[in-house]
Tab-separated table of C-alpha atoms and ligand atoms in Angstrom:
chain	number	residue	atom	x	y	z
A	8	MET	CA	87.274	98.428	115.376
A	9	GLN	CA	89.762	95.621	116.310
A	10	ARG	CA	90.292	93.800	113.157
A	11	ILE	CA	89.552	93.778	109.525
A	12	VAL	CA	89.716	90.519	107.508
A	13	ILE	CA	90.578	90.956	103.560
A	14	ILE	CA	89.849	88.152	101.519
A	15	GLY	CA	91.848	87.911	98.268
A	16	ALA	CA	94.914	88.781	98.120
A	17	GLY	CA	95.385	90.306	94.735
A	18	GLN	CA	95.592	93.708	93.125
A	19	ALA	CA	92.805	95.391	94.980
A	20	GLY	CA	92.998	93.230	98.529
A	21	CYS	CA	96.634	94.752	98.298
A	22	SER	CA	95.307	98.023	97.839
A	23	ALA	CA	92.827	97.887	100.214
A	24	ALA	CA	95.801	96.891	102.695
A	25	PHE	CA	97.629	99.425	102.448
A	26	GLY	CA	94.389	101.840	101.853
A	27	LEU	CA	93.473	101.338	105.230
A	28	ARG	CA	96.657	102.141	106.698
A	29	LYS	CA	96.491	105.679	105.010
A	30	HIS	CA	93.582	106.060	106.032
A	31	GLY	CA	94.299	105.988	109.760
A	32	PHE	CA	93.326	102.428	110.641
A	33	GLU	CA	95.312	100.999	113.937
A	34	GLY	CA	94.158	97.994	114.828
A	35	GLU	CA	94.563	94.482	112.910
A	36	VAL	CA	94.679	94.044	109.172
A	37	ILE	CA	94.500	90.236	107.854
A	38	LEU	CA	95.371	89.534	103.735
A	39	LEU	CA	94.257	86.016	102.608
A	40	GLY	CA	95.004	84.759	99.864
A	41	ALA	CA	94.127	81.304	98.281
A	42	GLU	CA	97.503	81.401	96.073
A	43	ALA	CA	100.994	80.782	97.058
A	44	ASP	CA	102.236	83.798	95.959
A	45	PRO	CA	102.108	87.547	97.443
A	46	PRO	CA	99.994	90.094	96.004
A	47	TYR	CA	101.253	90.691	91.904
A	48	GLN	CA	100.417	92.005	88.746
A	49	ARG	CA	98.283	90.132	85.941
A	50	PRO	CA	98.565	92.650	83.007
A	51	PRO	CA	102.203	91.591	82.127
A	52	LEU	CA	101.416	87.967	83.145
A	53	SER	CA	99.982	87.926	79.068
A	54	LYS	CA	102.715	90.182	77.723
A	55	ALA	CA	106.336	90.390	79.311
A	56	TYR	CA	106.450	87.177	81.727
A	57	LEU	CA	105.056	84.839	79.415
A	58	LEU	CA	107.459	86.133	76.548
A	59	GLY	CA	110.230	85.517	79.208
A	60	ASP	CA	110.988	89.170	79.543
A	61	MET	CA	110.338	89.598	83.267
A	62	ALA	CA	111.445	88.254	86.709
A	63	ARG	CA	109.016	86.793	89.128
A	64	GLU	CA	109.974	89.353	91.237
A	65	ARG	CA	109.405	91.971	89.270
A	66	LEU	CA	105.619	91.079	89.380
A	67	TYR	CA	105.161	91.192	93.011
A	68	LEU	CA	102.992	94.186	93.710
A	69	LYS	CA	105.449	95.210	96.792
A	70	PRO	CA	108.701	93.811	98.625
A	71	PRO	CA	108.151	91.203	100.434
A	72	ASP	CA	108.925	92.783	103.936
A	73	ALA	CA	106.513	95.970	103.420
A	74	TYR	CA	103.593	93.716	104.689
A	75	ALA	CA	105.322	93.135	107.965
A	76	ALA	CA	106.378	97.147	108.153
A	77	ALA	CA	103.244	97.864	107.619
A	78	GLY	CA	101.486	95.385	109.876
A	79	ILE	CA	99.633	93.729	107.450
A	80	ASP	CA	99.475	89.872	108.418
A	81	LEU	CA	99.787	88.701	105.068
A	82	ARG	CA	98.670	84.749	105.021
A	83	THR	CA	99.189	83.076	101.583
A	84	GLY	CA	98.374	79.763	100.371
A	85	CYS	CA	94.894	80.697	102.773
A	86	ALA	CA	92.026	79.888	101.176
A	87	VAL	CA	88.762	81.219	102.802
A	88	THR	CA	86.086	78.212	102.363
A	89	GLY	CA	83.071	80.128	104.065
A	90	ILE	CA	81.900	83.165	105.485
A	91	ASP	CA	79.731	83.967	108.276
A	92	PRO	CA	77.626	87.741	108.065
A	93	ALA	CA	74.920	86.927	111.026
A	94	ASN	CA	78.350	86.928	113.186
A	95	MET	CA	81.181	88.255	111.501
A	96	ARG	CA	83.335	85.378	110.584
A	97	VAL	CA	85.514	84.219	108.347
A	98	GLU	CA	86.303	80.734	107.875
A	99	THR	CA	89.776	79.302	106.561
A	100	ALA	CA	91.242	75.768	106.503
A	101	GLN	CA	93.221	76.723	109.156
A	102	GLY	CA	90.502	78.260	111.279
A	103	THR	CA	87.883	80.416	112.121
A	104	LEU	CA	88.594	84.439	112.609
A	105	ALA	CA	86.595	86.984	114.003
A	106	ALA	CA	85.716	90.544	112.179
A	107	ASP	CA	84.803	94.050	113.028
A	108	ALA	CA	84.567	94.769	108.690
A	109	ILE	CA	85.084	91.995	106.295
A	110	ILE	CA	86.647	93.382	102.548
A	111	LEU	CA	85.542	90.870	99.594
A	112	ALA	CA	88.439	91.519	97.414
A	113	THR	CA	88.314	88.070	95.568
A	114	GLY	CA	88.557	88.721	91.542
A	115	SER	CA	87.175	86.819	89.005
A	116	ASP	CA	87.612	83.307	87.372
A	117	PRO	CA	88.316	82.418	83.376
A	118	ILE	CA	85.511	80.835	81.679
A	119	ARG	CA	86.928	77.388	81.235
A	120	LEU	CA	85.373	74.963	78.124
A	121	PRO	CA	83.517	71.963	79.201
A	122	GLN	CA	85.509	68.373	79.189
A	123	ALA	CA	83.099	67.159	76.456
A	124	VAL	CA	85.312	70.019	74.471
A	125	THR	CA	88.362	69.895	75.932
A	126	GLY	CA	88.229	66.045	76.805
A	127	GLY	CA	90.863	66.225	79.374
A	128	LEU	CA	93.619	66.664	77.184
A	129	ALA	CA	97.058	68.087	78.207
A	130	GLY	CA	98.241	71.828	76.902
A	131	ILE	CA	95.107	73.357	76.506
A	132	HIS	CA	95.146	76.428	79.072
A	133	SER	CA	93.525	79.133	80.677
A	134	VAL	CA	95.286	82.879	81.346
A	135	ARG	CA	94.729	83.864	85.053
A	136	GLY	CA	97.202	84.026	87.356
A	137	LEU	CA	101.334	82.843	87.651
A	138	ALA	CA	100.716	79.033	87.610
A	139	ASP	CA	98.546	79.142	84.662
A	140	ILE	CA	101.581	80.893	83.231
A	141	ASP	CA	104.458	79.024	84.474
A	142	ALA	CA	102.304	76.374	82.511
A	143	ILE	CA	102.429	77.844	79.084
A	144	ARG	CA	106.250	78.912	79.337
A	145	ASP	CA	107.165	75.132	79.865
A	146	ARG	CA	104.555	73.731	76.775
A	147	VAL	CA	106.005	76.754	74.635
A	148	ALA	CA	109.390	75.252	74.452
A	149	THR	CA	107.803	72.112	72.566
A	150	SER	CA	105.195	73.487	70.599
A	151	THR	CA	105.342	74.744	67.098
A	152	HIS	CA	100.939	75.686	66.594
A	153	ALA	CA	98.995	77.276	68.704
A	154	VAL	CA	95.358	78.155	68.333
A	155	ILE	CA	93.898	80.594	70.863
A	156	ILE	CA	90.295	80.535	71.587
A	157	GLY	CA	89.038	83.901	72.039
A	158	GLY	CA	90.177	86.904	70.298
A	159	GLY	CA	89.630	89.637	73.071
A	160	TYR	CA	92.593	91.124	74.810
A	161	ILE	CA	93.492	88.129	76.565
A	162	GLY	CA	93.487	85.916	73.731
A	163	LEU	CA	95.289	89.183	71.171
A	164	GLU	CA	98.279	89.294	73.949
A	165	ALA	CA	98.658	85.855	74.204
A	166	ALA	CA	98.812	85.633	70.152
A	167	ALA	CA	101.606	88.165	69.942
A	168	VAL	CA	104.136	86.396	72.727
A	169	ALA	CA	103.261	83.157	70.586
A	170	THR	CA	103.988	84.233	67.668
A	171	LYS	CA	107.278	86.311	68.614
A	172	VAL	CA	108.572	83.192	70.260
A	173	GLY	CA	108.016	81.882	66.718
A	174	LEU	CA	104.747	79.199	66.700
A	175	ARG	CA	102.524	79.478	63.790
A	176	THR	CA	99.633	81.210	65.123
A	177	THR	CA	95.673	80.959	64.754
A	178	VAL	CA	92.612	83.173	66.264
A	179	VAL	CA	89.583	81.752	66.750
A	180	GLU	CA	87.154	84.013	67.481
A	181	MET	CA	83.340	82.806	67.210
A	182	ALA	CA	81.637	86.586	67.520
A	183	PRO	CA	81.845	88.209	63.528
A	184	ARG	CA	84.993	90.660	64.739
A	185	ILE	CA	87.613	90.288	67.290
A	186	LEU	CA	87.256	92.481	70.390
A	187	GLN	CA	83.508	92.424	69.283
A	188	ARG	CA	82.598	92.700	72.691
A	189	VAL	CA	84.565	96.009	73.895
A	190	ALA	CA	85.724	98.064	70.865
A	191	SER	CA	84.124	99.453	67.546
A	192	GLU	CA	84.992	97.854	64.150
A	193	GLN	CA	87.676	100.561	63.260
A	194	THR	CA	89.666	99.645	66.300
A	195	SER	CA	89.449	95.689	65.423
A	196	ASP	CA	89.823	96.593	61.893
A	197	ALA	CA	93.417	97.863	62.983
A	198	ILE	CA	94.404	95.146	65.453
A	199	ARG	CA	93.422	92.587	62.798
A	200	ALA	CA	95.507	93.831	60.422
A	201	LEU	CA	98.150	94.491	62.947
A	202	HIS	CA	98.307	90.934	63.877
A	203	GLN	CA	97.714	89.439	59.681
A	204	HIS	CA	101.123	91.777	59.578
A	205	HIS	CA	102.777	89.866	62.029
A	206	GLY	CA	101.583	86.464	60.845
A	207	VAL	CA	98.894	85.570	63.018
A	208	THR	CA	96.078	84.169	60.988
A	209	ILE	CA	92.657	85.273	62.414
A	210	ARG	CA	89.406	83.285	62.104
A	211	GLU	CA	86.627	85.268	62.798
A	212	GLY	CA	82.356	84.290	62.841
A	213	VAL	CA	83.541	80.680	63.576
A	214	GLY	CA	83.153	78.644	67.021
A	215	LEU	CA	85.736	76.168	68.359
A	216	ALA	CA	84.022	72.404	68.164
A	217	ARG	CA	86.437	70.532	69.963
A	218	PHE	CA	89.609	69.465	70.502
A	219	GLU	CA	91.208	66.166	69.581
A	220	GLY	CA	94.814	64.195	70.268
A	221	ASP	CA	95.917	61.588	72.219
A	222	GLY	CA	96.585	62.178	75.784
A	223	ALA	CA	97.625	65.786	74.380
A	224	VAL	CA	96.110	68.127	72.110
A	225	THR	CA	97.068	67.599	68.197
A	226	ARG	CA	94.355	69.647	66.481
A	227	ALA	CA	91.498	71.982	66.874
A	228	VAL	CA	88.103	70.931	64.795
A	229	LEU	CA	86.050	74.264	64.318
A	230	SER	CA	82.292	74.555	63.811
A	231	ASP	CA	82.777	74.886	59.871
A	232	GLY	CA	84.508	71.549	59.875
A	233	THR	CA	88.714	72.791	59.836
A	234	ALA	CA	91.046	70.862	61.564
A	235	LEU	CA	93.842	73.121	62.616
A	236	PRO	CA	96.957	71.998	64.264
A	237	CYS	CA	97.619	72.408	67.404
A	238	ASP	CA	99.987	71.619	70.069
A	239	LEU	CA	99.775	74.538	72.202
A	240	ALA	CA	96.241	76.227	73.060
A	241	ILE	CA	95.171	79.053	75.102
A	242	VAL	CA	91.840	79.484	75.855
A	243	GLY	CA	90.526	83.227	76.891
A	244	VAL	CA	87.188	83.594	76.358
A	245	GLY	CA	86.147	85.716	78.901
A	246	ILE	CA	85.943	85.643	82.977
A	247	ARG	CA	83.134	85.225	85.568
A	248	PRO	CA	82.973	87.373	89.156
A	249	ASN	CA	84.628	84.878	91.864
A	250	THR	CA	81.009	85.481	93.800
A	251	ALA	CA	80.939	81.969	95.009
A	252	LEU	CA	81.748	82.924	98.918
A	253	ALA	CA	78.949	86.227	98.600
A	254	GLU	CA	76.550	83.759	97.136
A	255	ALA	CA	77.142	80.989	99.985
A	256	ALA	CA	76.287	83.747	102.119
A	257	GLY	CA	73.810	84.860	101.402
A	258	LEU	CA	74.542	88.732	99.974
A	259	ARG	CA	73.163	90.041	96.907
A	260	ILE	CA	74.421	88.887	93.875
A	261	ASP	CA	74.249	91.536	90.517
A	262	ASN	CA	76.515	90.673	87.939
A	263	GLY	CA	79.008	90.603	90.399
A	264	ILE	CA	78.676	91.059	94.443
A	265	TRP	CA	76.387	94.115	94.617
A	266	THR	CA	77.434	97.161	96.394
A	267	ASP	CA	76.157	100.424	96.710
A	268	ALA	CA	77.949	103.617	95.617
A	269	ARG	CA	80.399	103.602	98.842
A	270	GLY	CA	81.250	99.585	98.154
A	271	GLN	CA	79.191	97.941	100.881
A	272	THR	CA	77.689	94.999	100.448
A	273	SER	CA	74.057	93.956	100.633
A	274	ALA	CA	75.371	92.594	104.197
A	275	PRO	CA	76.295	95.456	106.731
A	276	GLY	CA	80.193	95.469	107.737
A	277	ILE	CA	80.696	93.545	104.756
A	278	TRP	CA	82.364	95.902	101.908
A	279	ALA	CA	83.583	94.173	97.871
A	280	VAL	CA	86.039	95.542	96.021
A	281	GLY	CA	87.596	94.990	92.262
A	282	ASP	CA	86.604	92.343	89.632
A	283	CYS	CA	84.300	90.571	92.280
A	284	ALA	CA	81.836	93.682	92.433
A	285	SER	CA	79.470	95.893	90.756
A	286	PHE	CA	78.672	98.886	92.135
A	287	PRO	CA	76.396	102.029	90.948
A	288	HIS	CA	77.405	104.234	87.844
A	289	GLY	CA	75.094	106.601	85.394
A	290	GLY	CA	72.258	105.497	86.454
A	291	ALA	CA	73.306	101.328	86.345
A	292	TRP	CA	75.904	98.864	87.871
A	293	LEU	CA	78.721	98.308	86.347
A	294	ARG	CA	81.330	96.063	86.972
A	295	LEU	CA	85.293	96.765	85.914
A	296	GLU	CA	88.064	94.673	85.196
A	297	SER	CA	91.096	96.475	85.104
A	298	VAL	CA	94.453	97.416	87.155
A	299	PRO	CA	93.654	100.974	88.059
A	300	HIS	CA	89.882	101.109	88.920
A	301	ALA	CA	90.671	97.588	91.440
A	302	ILE	CA	93.261	100.305	92.814
A	303	ASP	CA	91.212	103.372	92.959
A	304	HIS	CA	88.043	101.074	94.337
A	305	ALA	CA	90.012	99.669	96.957
A	306	ASP	CA	91.299	103.047	98.241
A	307	THR	CA	87.833	104.588	98.129
A	308	VAL	CA	86.244	101.305	99.859
A	309	ALA	CA	89.080	101.650	102.383
A	310	ALA	CA	88.328	104.970	103.335
A	311	ASN	CA	84.733	104.650	103.673
A	312	VAL	CA	85.361	101.202	106.468
A	313	MET	CA	87.043	103.872	108.323
A	314	GLY	CA	83.849	106.081	108.077
A	315	GLN	CA	84.601	108.503	105.211
A	316	GLY	CA	81.292	108.188	103.285
A	317	LYS	CA	83.154	108.087	100.172
A	318	ASP	CA	80.631	107.716	97.073
A	319	TYR	CA	82.583	105.761	94.386
A	320	ALA	CA	83.350	107.869	91.141
A	321	ALA	CA	84.919	105.247	88.598
A	322	ARG	CA	87.101	106.649	85.667
A	323	PRO	CA	87.618	103.841	83.405
A	324	TRP	CA	90.906	103.764	81.396
A	325	PHE	CA	92.776	100.230	80.076
A	326	TRP	CA	95.909	99.283	77.841
A	327	SER	CA	96.648	96.360	76.103
A	328	ASP	CA	100.013	95.436	74.221
A	329	GLN	CA	100.588	93.767	71.215
A	330	PHE	CA	103.898	93.504	69.204
A	331	ASP	CA	104.561	96.771	68.841
A	332	VAL	CA	100.998	98.615	69.134
A	333	LYS	CA	99.973	100.335	72.830
A	334	LEU	CA	96.560	100.068	73.003
A	335	GLN	CA	95.052	102.676	75.069
A	336	ILE	CA	92.027	102.986	76.363
A	337	ALA	CA	89.971	105.788	78.171
A	338	GLY	CA	86.378	105.957	78.989
A	339	LEU	CA	83.795	103.634	78.242
A	340	ASN	CA	81.853	103.460	75.028
A	341	ASN	CA	78.890	102.248	76.057
A	342	GLY	CA	75.660	103.073	73.914
A	343	TYR	CA	77.859	104.976	71.065
A	344	ASP	CA	76.857	106.273	67.735
A	345	ALA	CA	79.808	108.265	65.666
A	346	VAL	CA	83.312	107.011	65.275
A	347	VAL	CA	85.749	109.918	64.148
A	348	THR	CA	89.351	108.396	63.263
A	349	ARG	CA	92.449	110.522	63.831
A	350	ARG	CA	95.596	109.394	62.035
A	351	GLY	CA	99.114	109.795	63.120
A	352	ASN	CA	102.237	109.512	61.756
A	353	THR	CA	104.688	107.285	63.686
A	354	ASN	CA	104.034	103.418	62.719
A	355	TRP	CA	100.487	102.128	63.499
A	356	SER	CA	99.518	105.316	65.213
A	357	LEU	CA	95.831	106.411	65.243
A	358	SER	CA	93.236	107.085	67.340
A	359	HIS	CA	89.026	106.483	67.558
A	360	TRP	CA	87.089	108.663	68.948
A	361	TYR	CA	83.393	107.466	70.385
A	362	PHE	CA	80.457	109.996	70.609
A	363	GLY	CA	77.387	109.618	71.918
A	364	ALA	CA	74.292	112.012	71.462
A	365	GLY	CA	76.978	114.453	70.404
A	366	ARG	CA	79.166	113.710	73.633
A	367	LEU	CA	82.261	112.240	73.552
A	368	LEU	CA	82.426	109.272	75.358
A	369	ALA	CA	85.863	107.070	74.818
A	370	VAL	CA	88.946	107.656	72.903
A	371	ASP	CA	91.061	104.038	71.978
A	372	ALA	CA	94.796	105.161	71.193
A	373	LEU	CA	97.037	102.797	69.558
A	374	ASN	CA	100.720	104.250	69.644
A	375	ALA	CA	98.924	107.811	70.416
A	376	PRO	CA	99.863	108.293	73.864
A	377	ARG	CA	99.151	112.477	73.250
A	378	ASP	CA	95.700	111.259	72.056
A	379	TYR	CA	95.000	108.657	75.311
A	380	MET	CA	95.531	111.701	77.671
A	381	THR	CA	93.864	114.979	76.085
A	382	GLY	CA	91.131	112.337	75.302
A	383	LYS	CA	91.499	111.311	79.318
A	384	ARG	CA	91.180	114.599	80.572
A	385	TRP	CA	88.217	115.914	78.353
A	386	ILE	CA	86.139	113.008	79.252
A	387	GLU	CA	87.309	113.161	83.029
A	388	ALA	CA	86.224	117.168	82.588
A	389	GLY	CA	82.801	116.384	80.548
A	390	GLN	CA	84.344	118.233	77.386
A	391	THR	CA	83.678	117.543	73.897
A	392	PRO	CA	85.979	117.898	70.975
A	393	ASP	CA	85.287	119.679	67.602
A	394	ARG	CA	84.659	116.505	65.800
A	395	ALA	CA	85.977	117.828	62.399
A	396	GLY	CA	88.808	118.918	63.470
A	397	LEU	CA	89.663	115.719	65.244
A	398	ALA	CA	89.568	114.123	62.372
A	399	ASP	CA	92.097	116.086	60.878
A	400	PRO	CA	96.031	115.004	61.816
A	401	ALA	CA	96.932	118.802	61.083
A	402	THR	CA	95.050	120.647	63.767
A	403	ASP	CA	96.248	121.041	67.199
A	404	LEU	CA	94.100	119.006	69.990
A	405	LYS	CA	94.659	121.818	72.476
A	406	THR	CA	92.087	124.358	69.969
A	407	LEU	CA	89.543	121.431	69.810
A	408	VAL	CA	87.043	122.316	73.098
B	527	FAD	C1	96.406	88.137	82.322
B	527	FAD	C2	95.568	89.150	82.194
B	527	FAD	C3	96.070	90.418	81.814
B	527	FAD	C4	95.657	91.552	82.068
B	527	FAD	N1	95.965	92.858	81.784
B	527	FAD	C5	95.224	93.695	81.761
B	527	FAD	C6	95.527	95.066	81.308
B	527	FAD	O1	96.450	95.138	80.732
B	527	FAD	N2	95.445	96.266	81.607
B	527	FAD	C7	94.539	96.111	82.866
B	527	FAD	O2	94.153	97.043	83.420
B	527	FAD	N3	94.172	95.043	83.262
B	527	FAD	C8	94.675	93.971	83.161
B	527	FAD	N4	93.948	92.979	83.401
B	527	FAD	C9	93.024	92.960	84.636
B	527	FAD	C10	92.971	93.232	85.833
B	527	FAD	O3	94.324	92.469	86.142
B	527	FAD	C11	92.458	92.815	86.889
B	527	FAD	O4	91.037	93.753	86.972
B	527	FAD	C12	92.762	93.079	88.208
B	527	FAD	O5	94.045	92.136	88.641
B	527	FAD	C13	91.815	92.341	89.401
B	527	FAD	O6	92.012	92.818	90.777
B	527	FAD	P1	91.353	91.810	91.895
B	527	FAD	O7	91.984	92.360	92.754
B	527	FAD	O8	89.789	92.071	91.750
B	527	FAD	O9	91.604	90.438	91.120
B	527	FAD	P2	92.445	89.323	91.007
B	527	FAD	O10	93.975	90.381	91.193
B	527	FAD	O11	92.383	88.208	90.656
B	527	FAD	O12	92.769	89.248	92.782
B	527	FAD	C14	92.075	87.975	93.400
B	527	FAD	C15	92.195	87.239	94.505
B	527	FAD	O13	91.572	86.510	94.962
B	527	FAD	C16	91.915	85.070	95.294
B	527	FAD	N5	91.041	84.803	96.033
B	527	FAD	C17	89.433	84.513	95.148
B	527	FAD	N6	88.969	83.861	96.041
B	527	FAD	C18	89.764	83.308	97.272
B	527	FAD	C19	89.156	82.981	98.579
B	527	FAD	N7	88.145	82.121	98.662
B	527	FAD	N8	90.000	82.653	99.471
B	527	FAD	C20	91.386	83.506	99.810
B	527	FAD	N9	91.539	84.410	98.236
B	527	FAD	C21	90.906	84.218	97.439
B	527	FAD	C22	92.325	85.277	94.050
B	527	FAD	O14	93.340	83.601	94.260
B	527	FAD	C23	93.128	86.219	93.725
B	527	FAD	O15	94.548	85.463	94.066
B	527	FAD	C24	95.037	91.404	83.632
B	527	FAD	C25	94.434	90.457	83.551
B	527	FAD	C26	94.672	89.054	83.853
B	527	FAD	C27	94.087	88.151	84.284
């Protein structure tokens, strides 16, 4: 193999490029990214960077000279327009590249509200890239009322920042409760209480009907007829894996770009990693949207491109920062039938433990790093703690398995 082309210069694409070097690839590595910036971390976008507490350069995953030093040909501002699996060609506006292997690391795009709902008004923003946050930060400076559509992690993090910078903030969640898709009622209750304590208004079980304004947004009209004043709107209603290139090239799509356990797509020589890829996990196909997954997946796939034949074993974990709370999650709670709560003794500190058929599946820890670390270790080792002991904060976790 002489040349490997990676499409998408985000977390997974960058990890794949350096992973190829780590696993001994000595040929050409070309990393193509549509965005103007070099690969950067996204989590701080809805947290410290939105708040203005973090400089742009600190987001960058590697110093600018690290790419040349590793022999990685990083091309930013270079959108790929097509791939040709039969001839192993990658098309860009700047020309066509031949490749011996292609790694798709195209990430995901936020779901955008239709024009009929946004009215094409200024002041309505998504949260995905640096350009989005720069636009929101400009808007924040002249705003007083923020309406956040969507009570998932992105929406709630944005609500915390908007409140911290002095905006009167309302979160609108169509489902009966915030975090419905990802967390238990108990975790939703704790996070709702946290936001309300800081002055955020949470509206659940009601949707957005439309935004209104004159050129720029001035109010959000909800499905129950309520009109909320609003000069900044942030929409965080989920993402879609970026499968357009793969789909156009005839690759199999199944809630993301379908891959086998080693990360190979339905087309030989073409691999997919990170947010855009769905991979086998526990008897089904799964897609994960998280930084640790993007890093681990890219590393395994880089090894497999080099012929190592390793199955990817996902170890899901995730975090979210809201106000003075760090929420850390280990495992996946899909199919849980019981939740045990363990209370801590510091501010907002507690953890929720998910069980399914008697086995520990996942833990949500709020300001409880020890519970998180211990839970993560148990989940990875397939161990299940004694529930009564877990519920008693006086019992030392170490004694429970
Ligand atoms: C605001 C925000 C906060 C988050 N917070 C957390 C968190 O706290 N914890 C956590 O674990 N995860 C968090 N995530 C999720 C995490 O950032 C993603 O899971 C991770 O970035 C996925 O990496 P990726 O490389 O697969 O995709 P991305 O980082 O999205 O990178 C994909 C790149 O591919 C490029 N691309 C797409 N199509 C083309 C094309 N045709 N040609 C060239 N380039 C292309 C895109 O421009 C993009 O730069 C957050 C995400 C966001 C947006």
